Amino acid sequence: MPRKYDQLFETVRQNVDEVDVQALKSAIDNGDSKPFVIDVRERDEWEQGHVPGARFIPRGFLEMRIEEQVPEKDQPVYLYCAGGVRSIFAAQALQQLGYENAISISGGFGAWKDAGYPFDIPRQWTPDQRQRYSRHFLIPEVGEHGQGKLLDAKVLMIGAGGLGSPAALYLAAAGVGKLGIVDSDEVDLSNLQRQIVHSTSRVGEPKTESARTFVNDLNPDVEVVGIHERLNASNVLDLVADYDVVVNGADNFATRYLLNDACVILGKPIVDGSIFRFEGQVTVYKPHEGPCYRCMFPEPPPADLAPT
Amino acid sequence: MLPGVIGVLQATEVIKLILGQGDPLVGRLLTFDALESTFRTLKVGRDPECPACGAEAKLDASQVRDMDYQVSCELPIAGD
C-alpha cells in the first residue's frame, strides 16, 4: 500500500534503536573493544569532518559493503548521518541483513559537533591520487587512513643496489611519501643485471640521481632525498634521526654495526636484508622490542671468515 | 632474481611497520634458499647483556661518533 514519506519514516523509526551522541561518545571511549561506527553520508560531507575512527560507507553502498567491514552480525554497529534521518533507514537496512544491533545516532554528526566532541578531517585526495591508490583504498588493512600514513612516512634506504632497487621501487609505487637514499657510488654496467632502479642510459650517473629519475617517473607523490655520501660515524645519527624506518641494503659489517648502534640510540627500526650466493635473509631489528644486530652478533667475525 | 625477492620482502616489512599491521619480522629471521625453493623462519631472542641494547649497555651518541667502524666494531662490554 503506497504511503507518504512521513508515514514511512515513522514506521521505520519505531523499529530502529536510537541513541544520542553522548552514548556514542562513551561507547567509543569506554567500550572493551572499538565499536563499529559507520558514516553513511556522501563523500563531500565526510570530507568536511567525521567522528574519529568512523568508517565511511555512503548510504547507497551500505548493503553491498557492510559485510566486508563488519563480518560478525551480532556486533553493535553505530550509524550516523548529518541529522539522524538517513541513519534510521540505514539501520533498518542492516536489520534486514541480520545485524541484530544496528543503532542510529539521533541528531547525527550535527549533534556530535554541537556537543563539542572532536572530529577528524580526512586527507583531501586529488583525482589522480584517488585513482593511483584505488586498490589500496579497497584493502581494509590499508584504506584511505593507511594510505595517508604511507604518504606521511619517511624511509631511509641504505644503498640503491641489489636490495635497495626493488625495495625503493615498491615503496615508491605504494606511495611512501619520502625516500632518503644513501649511496656514494655511480651506476656501472655490471650493476644492471640486478639493480633494477638504474638503466643503461644512466650508466656513470650517481646512483642517488639515477634512482631519483626512476622514482619520480613512477610516482610524483614521492619526495626523493639523494644523499651521495658514504654512511659513516659522523653522518649516521643526523641522517637516521629524520626518518621513521631504515632499510639496510648494504652488505658489510661496518655499516651493519654503525647503523645498528645509531638506530638503538634513536629507537628506529631497521629492516635488514642480506644475500649470499643463492640464499637470502630478512629480519627487523626493532630496538627494545626485539633483538638488535649486536644481540645476535656482539662482534664481527675475523676478517678471513667473513664473506664479502 | 634473488635480490628482488629479498628487497621486496624488506619493502613489505616496511609497509607493515608504517601501517601497524600484521606481525613484522621482529625477533625472527626469515631465510630463503633459492636453489631449494624453501623459506624458513628462525626465532631469535634478545641478549640481556647486549653491549648496545642490554640492561647495562652504555651506548651513546658520542661513542658512535668517536668510533672508527672500519677499523673495529667492538663496543666495551657492559658493566666494565
Short mmCIF file of C-alpha atoms in Angstrom, two decimals:
data_model
loop_
_atom_site.label_atom_id
_atom_site.label_comp_id
_atom_site.label_asym_id
_atom_site.label_seq_id
_atom_site.Cartn_x
_atom_site.Cartn_y
_atom_site.Cartn_z
CA MET A 1 0.00 0.00 0.00
CA PRO A 2 1.56 3.34 -1.01
CA ARG A 3 2.40 5.58 1.92
CA LYS A 4 3.53 9.11 2.31
CA TYR A 5 7.16 9.67 3.29
CA ASP A 6 6.24 10.88 6.79
CA GLN A 7 4.31 7.70 7.47
CA LEU A 8 7.13 5.54 6.13
CA PHE A 9 9.70 7.34 8.27
CA GLU A 10 7.66 6.98 11.45
CA THR A 11 7.05 3.27 10.83
CA VAL A 12 10.75 2.60 10.23
CA ARG A 13 11.80 4.71 13.19
CA GLN A 14 9.62 2.74 15.59
CA ASN A 15 11.54 -0.43 14.74
CA VAL A 16 15.05 1.02 14.99
CA ASP A 17 17.17 1.58 18.10
CA GLU A 18 18.40 5.13 18.55
CA VAL A 19 20.93 6.57 20.98
CA ASP A 20 22.26 10.11 21.35
CA VAL A 21 25.78 11.36 20.68
CA GLN A 22 26.67 11.22 24.38
CA ALA A 23 26.03 7.46 24.34
CA LEU A 24 28.14 7.09 21.19
CA LYS A 25 30.98 9.06 22.77
CA SER A 26 31.03 6.87 25.85
CA ALA A 27 30.84 3.69 23.72
CA ILE A 28 33.93 4.89 21.82
CA ASP A 29 35.81 5.96 24.97
CA ASN A 30 34.84 3.22 27.40
CA GLY A 31 34.00 0.14 25.36
CA ASP A 32 36.11 -3.00 25.78
CA SER A 33 36.66 -3.07 22.05
CA LYS A 34 36.38 -0.30 19.50
CA PRO A 35 32.76 -0.11 18.33
CA PHE A 36 31.95 -0.09 14.64
CA VAL A 37 30.86 3.41 13.73
CA ILE A 38 29.70 3.87 10.15
CA ASP A 39 29.29 7.25 8.48
CA VAL A 40 26.56 6.85 5.84
CA ARG A 41 26.73 10.38 4.43
CA GLU A 42 28.02 11.38 0.99
CA ARG A 43 31.71 11.92 0.27
CA ASP A 44 31.65 15.73 0.35
CA GLU A 45 30.05 15.63 3.80
CA TRP A 46 32.61 13.10 5.08
CA GLU A 47 35.47 15.20 3.76
CA GLN A 48 34.41 18.15 5.87
CA GLY A 49 34.85 16.13 9.05
CA HIS A 50 33.77 12.88 10.67
CA VAL A 51 33.65 11.09 14.01
CA PRO A 52 37.19 9.83 14.82
CA GLY A 53 37.60 6.16 13.95
CA ALA A 54 34.39 6.02 11.89
CA ARG A 55 34.33 4.17 8.59
CA PHE A 56 32.90 5.77 5.51
CA ILE A 57 30.23 3.81 3.63
CA PRO A 58 27.79 6.08 1.80
CA ARG A 59 24.16 5.05 2.23
CA GLY A 60 23.95 3.94 -1.39
CA PHE A 61 26.71 1.34 -0.90
CA LEU A 62 25.85 0.23 2.63
CA GLU A 63 24.26 -3.14 1.91
CA MET A 64 27.00 -4.01 -0.60
CA ARG A 65 29.99 -3.16 1.59
CA ILE A 66 28.96 -3.69 5.20
CA GLU A 67 29.77 -7.40 5.34
CA GLU A 68 33.44 -6.92 4.47
CA GLN A 69 33.75 -4.18 7.12
CA VAL A 70 31.68 -5.88 9.85
CA PRO A 71 31.66 -9.65 9.35
CA GLU A 72 30.04 -10.54 12.69
CA LYS A 73 26.39 -9.70 12.70
CA ASP A 74 25.90 -9.65 16.48
CA GLN A 75 28.36 -6.72 16.84
CA PRO A 76 26.85 -3.35 17.71
CA VAL A 77 27.04 -1.08 14.67
CA TYR A 78 26.50 2.65 15.20
CA LEU A 79 25.27 4.51 12.13
CA TYR A 80 25.22 8.23 11.73
CA CYS A 81 24.38 10.78 9.05
CA ALA A 82 24.10 14.55 9.22
CA GLY A 83 20.92 14.83 11.27
CA GLY A 84 19.75 11.32 12.17
CA VAL A 85 17.28 10.61 9.35
CA ARG A 86 19.29 8.71 6.73
CA SER A 87 20.88 6.66 9.50
CA ILE A 88 17.45 5.41 10.55
CA PHE A 89 16.84 3.96 7.10
CA ALA A 90 20.42 2.65 7.12
CA ALA A 91 19.80 0.86 10.43
CA GLN A 92 16.68 -0.72 9.02
CA ALA A 93 18.66 -1.98 6.02
CA LEU A 94 21.24 -3.57 8.34
CA GLN A 95 18.49 -5.21 10.40
CA GLN A 96 17.22 -6.80 7.21
CA LEU A 97 20.76 -8.15 6.58
CA GLY A 98 20.69 -9.77 10.03
CA TYR A 99 22.64 -7.20 12.06
CA GLU A 100 20.99 -7.52 15.46
CA ASN A 101 22.43 -4.35 16.98
CA ALA A 102 22.22 -1.68 14.31
CA ILE A 103 21.85 1.62 16.16
CA SER A 104 21.08 5.02 14.66
CA ILE A 105 22.62 8.11 16.24
CA SER A 106 19.93 10.70 16.82
CA GLY A 107 20.96 14.17 15.75
CA GLY A 108 23.83 12.71 13.68
CA PHE A 109 27.10 14.50 13.03
CA GLY A 110 25.45 17.88 13.62
CA ALA A 111 24.70 16.94 17.22
CA TRP A 112 28.21 15.48 17.60
CA LYS A 113 29.77 18.81 16.58
CA ASP A 114 27.30 20.83 18.68
CA ALA A 115 28.29 18.78 21.73
CA GLY A 116 31.86 19.97 21.17
CA TYR A 117 33.27 16.47 20.56
CA PRO A 118 36.45 16.12 18.50
CA PHE A 119 36.25 15.20 14.83
CA ASP A 120 38.77 14.28 12.16
CA ILE A 121 39.08 15.98 8.81
CA PRO A 122 40.31 13.39 6.32
CA ARG A 123 43.12 14.00 3.91
CA GLN A 124 41.99 15.54 0.64
CA TRP A 125 42.91 13.34 -2.32
CA THR A 126 43.45 14.67 -5.80
CA PRO A 127 41.55 12.80 -8.54
CA ASP A 128 44.89 11.31 -9.67
CA GLN A 129 45.71 10.07 -6.18
CA ARG A 130 42.24 8.60 -5.84
CA GLN A 131 42.89 6.58 -8.99
CA ARG A 132 46.52 5.74 -8.24
CA TYR A 133 45.78 4.36 -4.76
CA SER A 134 42.31 2.96 -5.53
CA ARG A 135 43.44 -0.65 -4.95
CA HIS A 136 44.95 0.29 -1.59
CA PHE A 137 41.74 2.09 -0.62
CA LEU A 138 39.84 -1.16 -1.11
CA ILE A 139 42.08 -3.23 1.19
CA PRO A 140 40.81 -3.00 4.80
CA GLU A 141 44.41 -3.14 6.16
CA VAL A 142 45.35 -0.03 4.16
CA GLY A 143 42.32 2.06 3.19
CA GLU A 144 42.42 5.85 2.94
CA HIS A 145 43.68 6.09 6.51
CA GLY A 146 46.62 3.74 5.84
CA GLN A 147 47.45 5.44 2.56
CA GLY A 148 47.67 8.70 4.49
CA LYS A 149 50.15 7.04 6.87
CA LEU A 150 52.24 5.84 3.91
CA LEU A 151 52.33 9.31 2.35
CA ASP A 152 53.35 10.80 5.70
CA ALA A 153 56.09 8.17 6.22
CA LYS A 154 59.81 8.76 5.80
CA VAL A 155 62.01 5.80 4.92
CA LEU A 156 65.81 5.87 4.76
CA MET A 157 67.34 3.43 2.29
CA ILE A 158 70.98 2.48 2.81
CA GLY A 159 72.18 1.67 -0.69
CA ALA A 160 70.47 1.81 -4.07
CA GLY A 161 71.88 -1.53 -5.18
CA GLY A 162 70.55 -5.05 -5.49
CA LEU A 163 68.28 -4.92 -2.42
CA GLY A 164 67.64 -1.18 -2.38
CA SER A 165 66.45 -1.10 -6.01
CA PRO A 166 63.38 -3.36 -5.68
CA ALA A 167 62.65 -2.03 -2.20
CA ALA A 168 62.73 1.60 -3.41
CA LEU A 169 60.53 0.82 -6.42
CA TYR A 170 57.83 -0.92 -4.39
CA LEU A 171 57.91 1.67 -1.60
CA ALA A 172 57.60 4.44 -4.18
CA ALA A 173 54.81 2.65 -6.02
CA ALA A 174 52.96 2.16 -2.72
CA GLY A 175 53.20 5.89 -2.06
CA VAL A 176 55.70 6.20 0.78
CA GLY A 177 55.99 9.99 0.93
CA LYS A 178 59.68 10.46 1.49
CA LEU A 179 62.57 8.20 0.47
CA GLY A 180 66.07 9.10 1.61
CA ILE A 181 68.63 7.19 -0.45
CA VAL A 182 72.21 6.96 0.78
CA ASP A 183 74.70 5.77 -1.82
CA SER A 184 78.13 7.09 -2.77
CA ASP A 185 78.51 5.02 -5.96
CA GLU A 186 77.89 5.66 -9.63
CA VAL A 187 75.91 3.33 -11.89
CA ASP A 188 78.11 0.73 -13.60
CA LEU A 189 77.12 -1.55 -16.45
CA SER A 190 77.83 -4.57 -14.25
CA ASN A 191 75.18 -3.35 -11.77
CA LEU A 192 72.32 -3.62 -14.24
CA GLN A 193 72.00 -7.42 -14.05
CA ARG A 194 70.25 -6.97 -10.69
CA GLN A 195 69.98 -3.29 -9.68
CA ILE A 196 66.70 -2.62 -11.42
CA VAL A 197 66.20 1.01 -10.39
CA HIS A 198 69.03 2.01 -12.76
CA SER A 199 69.24 1.75 -16.52
CA THR A 200 71.64 1.63 -19.45
CA SER A 201 71.12 5.30 -20.31
CA ARG A 202 72.18 6.32 -16.79
CA VAL A 203 75.49 4.44 -16.54
CA GLY A 204 78.00 6.79 -14.92
CA GLU A 205 75.41 8.85 -13.03
CA PRO A 206 75.37 8.85 -9.24
CA LYS A 207 73.08 6.04 -8.10
CA THR A 208 71.12 8.51 -5.98
CA GLU A 209 70.28 10.59 -9.10
CA SER A 210 69.52 7.55 -11.22
CA ALA A 211 67.15 6.22 -8.55
CA ARG A 212 65.51 9.63 -8.25
CA THR A 213 64.83 9.72 -12.01
CA PHE A 214 63.08 6.34 -11.94
CA VAL A 215 61.13 7.02 -8.73
CA ASN A 216 59.94 10.48 -9.85
CA ASP A 217 58.69 8.99 -13.07
CA LEU A 218 56.94 6.14 -11.24
CA ASN A 219 55.24 8.26 -8.58
CA PRO A 220 55.45 12.05 -8.36
CA ASP A 221 53.96 11.93 -4.83
CA VAL A 222 57.29 10.60 -3.54
CA GLU A 223 60.00 13.02 -2.49
CA VAL A 224 63.45 11.53 -3.05
CA VAL A 225 66.30 12.86 -0.95
CA GLY A 226 69.55 11.73 -2.54
CA ILE A 227 72.48 11.50 -0.14
CA HIS A 228 75.53 10.94 -2.32
CA GLU A 229 77.82 10.04 0.58
CA ARG A 230 79.14 7.01 2.37
CA LEU A 231 77.33 6.29 5.61
CA ASN A 232 79.83 6.93 8.40
CA ALA A 233 80.10 7.61 12.11
CA SER A 234 79.85 11.37 11.66
CA ASN A 235 76.70 11.47 9.48
CA VAL A 236 74.71 8.41 10.61
CA LEU A 237 72.92 9.93 13.63
CA ASP A 238 71.80 13.08 11.82
CA LEU A 239 70.61 11.10 8.81
CA VAL A 240 68.67 8.43 10.72
CA ALA A 241 67.06 10.99 13.04
CA ASP A 242 64.97 12.43 10.16
CA TYR A 243 63.32 9.10 9.23
CA ASP A 244 60.80 6.62 10.66
CA VAL A 245 62.24 3.35 9.33
CA VAL A 246 65.63 2.34 7.91
CA VAL A 247 66.08 -0.24 5.13
CA ASN A 248 69.54 -1.72 5.04
CA GLY A 249 70.74 -2.90 1.67
CA ALA A 250 74.46 -2.53 2.36
CA ASP A 251 76.24 -5.81 2.79
CA ASN A 252 79.20 -5.11 5.02
CA PHE A 253 79.84 -5.50 8.71
CA ALA A 254 80.97 -1.96 9.47
CA THR A 255 77.73 -0.48 8.09
CA ARG A 256 75.59 -3.02 9.95
CA TYR A 257 77.20 -2.20 13.33
CA LEU A 258 77.19 1.53 12.65
CA LEU A 259 73.54 1.53 11.61
CA ASN A 260 72.56 -0.74 14.46
CA ASP A 261 74.17 1.46 17.11
CA ALA A 262 72.62 4.64 15.69
CA CYS A 263 69.16 3.04 15.47
CA VAL A 264 69.34 1.64 19.02
CA ILE A 265 70.20 5.14 20.31
CA LEU A 266 67.44 6.80 18.24
CA GLY A 267 64.86 3.99 18.66
CA LYS A 268 64.34 3.45 14.91
CA PRO A 269 63.57 0.06 13.37
CA ILE A 270 65.93 -1.41 10.76
CA VAL A 271 64.60 -3.76 8.09
CA ASP A 272 67.71 -5.73 7.26
CA GLY A 273 68.31 -7.92 4.25
CA SER A 274 71.30 -9.84 3.01
CA ILE A 275 72.26 -12.24 0.29
CA PHE A 276 74.95 -14.84 -0.03
CA ARG A 277 75.02 -16.69 -3.32
CA PHE A 278 71.60 -18.36 -3.59
CA GLU A 279 70.44 -17.69 -0.02
CA GLY A 280 68.81 -14.57 1.32
CA GLN A 281 67.74 -13.39 4.77
CA VAL A 282 65.37 -10.75 6.10
CA THR A 283 64.75 -9.58 9.65
CA VAL A 284 63.61 -6.50 11.56
CA TYR A 285 65.67 -5.01 14.39
CA LYS A 286 63.21 -3.02 16.49
CA PRO A 287 65.09 -1.51 19.44
CA HIS A 288 63.99 -2.80 22.85
CA GLU A 289 61.11 -4.84 21.38
CA GLY A 290 63.25 -7.49 19.72
CA PRO A 291 66.93 -8.28 19.37
CA CYS A 292 69.30 -5.81 17.74
CA TYR A 293 72.14 -6.83 15.45
CA ARG A 294 74.59 -6.92 18.37
CA CYS A 295 72.29 -9.26 20.35
CA MET A 296 72.91 -11.78 17.60
CA PHE A 297 76.48 -10.85 16.69
CA PRO A 298 78.15 -8.95 19.56
CA GLU A 299 81.29 -8.51 17.49
CA PRO A 300 82.31 -9.11 13.90
CA PRO A 301 83.91 -12.39 12.81
CA PRO A 302 87.62 -12.45 11.96
CA ALA A 303 88.26 -10.97 8.51
CA ASP A 304 89.27 -14.30 6.95
CA LEU A 305 85.90 -15.88 7.88
CA ALA A 306 83.73 -13.03 6.72
CA PRO A 307 82.04 -13.34 3.34
CA THR A 308 82.31 -10.22 1.26
CA MET B 1 66.47 -12.54 -9.17
CA LEU B 2 67.29 -13.23 -5.51
CA PRO B 3 67.87 -9.55 -4.61
CA GLY B 4 64.39 -8.85 -5.94
CA VAL B 5 62.83 -11.44 -3.63
CA ILE B 6 64.69 -10.17 -0.57
CA GLY B 7 64.33 -6.46 -1.40
CA VAL B 8 60.58 -6.82 -1.91
CA LEU B 9 60.28 -8.75 1.38
CA GLN B 10 62.08 -5.82 3.03
CA ALA B 11 59.67 -3.35 1.42
CA THR B 12 56.73 -5.44 2.68
CA GLU B 13 58.08 -5.30 6.23
CA VAL B 14 58.46 -1.52 5.95
CA ILE B 15 54.83 -1.14 4.84
CA LYS B 16 53.67 -3.35 7.75
CA LEU B 17 55.65 -1.24 10.23
CA ILE B 18 54.22 2.02 8.84
CA LEU B 19 50.65 0.74 8.81
CA GLY B 20 50.95 -1.04 12.17
CA GLN B 21 49.52 -4.18 10.58
CA GLY B 22 50.42 -7.85 10.97
CA ASP B 23 53.48 -9.34 12.63
CA PRO B 24 56.72 -7.83 11.36
CA LEU B 25 59.86 -10.00 11.50
CA VAL B 26 60.86 -8.67 14.93
CA GLY B 27 62.77 -11.43 16.73
CA ARG B 28 62.50 -13.67 13.67
CA LEU B 29 64.95 -14.31 10.86
CA LEU B 30 63.37 -15.29 7.55
CA THR B 31 65.64 -17.21 5.21
CA PHE B 32 65.06 -18.06 1.58
CA ASP B 33 67.00 -20.76 -0.23
CA ALA B 34 66.56 -20.11 -3.91
CA LEU B 35 68.09 -23.43 -5.00
CA GLU B 36 65.79 -25.47 -2.74
CA SER B 37 62.91 -23.00 -3.12
CA THR B 38 62.28 -23.00 0.62
CA PHE B 39 61.53 -20.36 3.21
CA ARG B 40 62.39 -20.91 6.87
CA THR B 41 61.83 -18.74 9.93
CA LEU B 42 64.18 -18.89 12.90
CA LYS B 43 63.34 -17.33 16.23
CA VAL B 44 66.00 -15.03 17.64
CA GLY B 45 65.94 -13.57 21.15
CA ARG B 46 67.38 -10.52 22.83
CA ASP B 47 70.66 -10.76 24.70
CA PRO B 48 70.22 -9.22 28.18
CA GLU B 49 73.95 -8.49 28.17
CA CYS B 50 73.96 -6.93 24.71
CA PRO B 51 76.54 -4.10 24.57
CA ALA B 52 74.11 -1.93 22.55
CA CYS B 53 70.61 -2.58 23.92
CA GLY B 54 71.15 -4.69 27.07
CA ALA B 55 70.09 -3.50 30.54
CA GLU B 56 73.57 -2.25 31.39
CA ALA B 57 74.59 -1.00 27.96
CA LYS B 58 76.05 2.49 27.98
CA LEU B 59 75.96 3.12 24.26
CA ASP B 60 75.55 6.82 23.46
CA ALA B 61 75.90 9.23 20.56
CA SER B 62 79.44 10.37 21.39
CA GLN B 63 80.61 6.75 21.39
CA VAL B 64 79.21 6.24 17.89
CA ARG B 65 80.80 9.46 16.61
CA ASP B 66 84.20 8.59 18.08
CA MET B 67 84.38 5.00 16.86
CA ASP B 68 86.15 4.05 13.64
CA TYR B 69 83.84 1.30 12.43
CA GLN B 70 86.13 0.48 9.51
CA VAL B 71 88.85 -0.49 12.00
CA SER B 72 86.84 -2.07 14.80
CA CYS B 73 83.17 -2.53 15.58
CA GLU B 74 83.68 -3.70 19.15
CA LEU B 75 81.83 -1.95 21.94
CA PRO B 76 83.12 -2.00 25.51
CA ILE B 77 81.44 -4.84 27.40
CA ALA B 78 78.56 -3.69 29.58
CA GLY B 79 79.41 -3.37 33.26
CA ASP B 80 83.11 -2.59 32.64
#
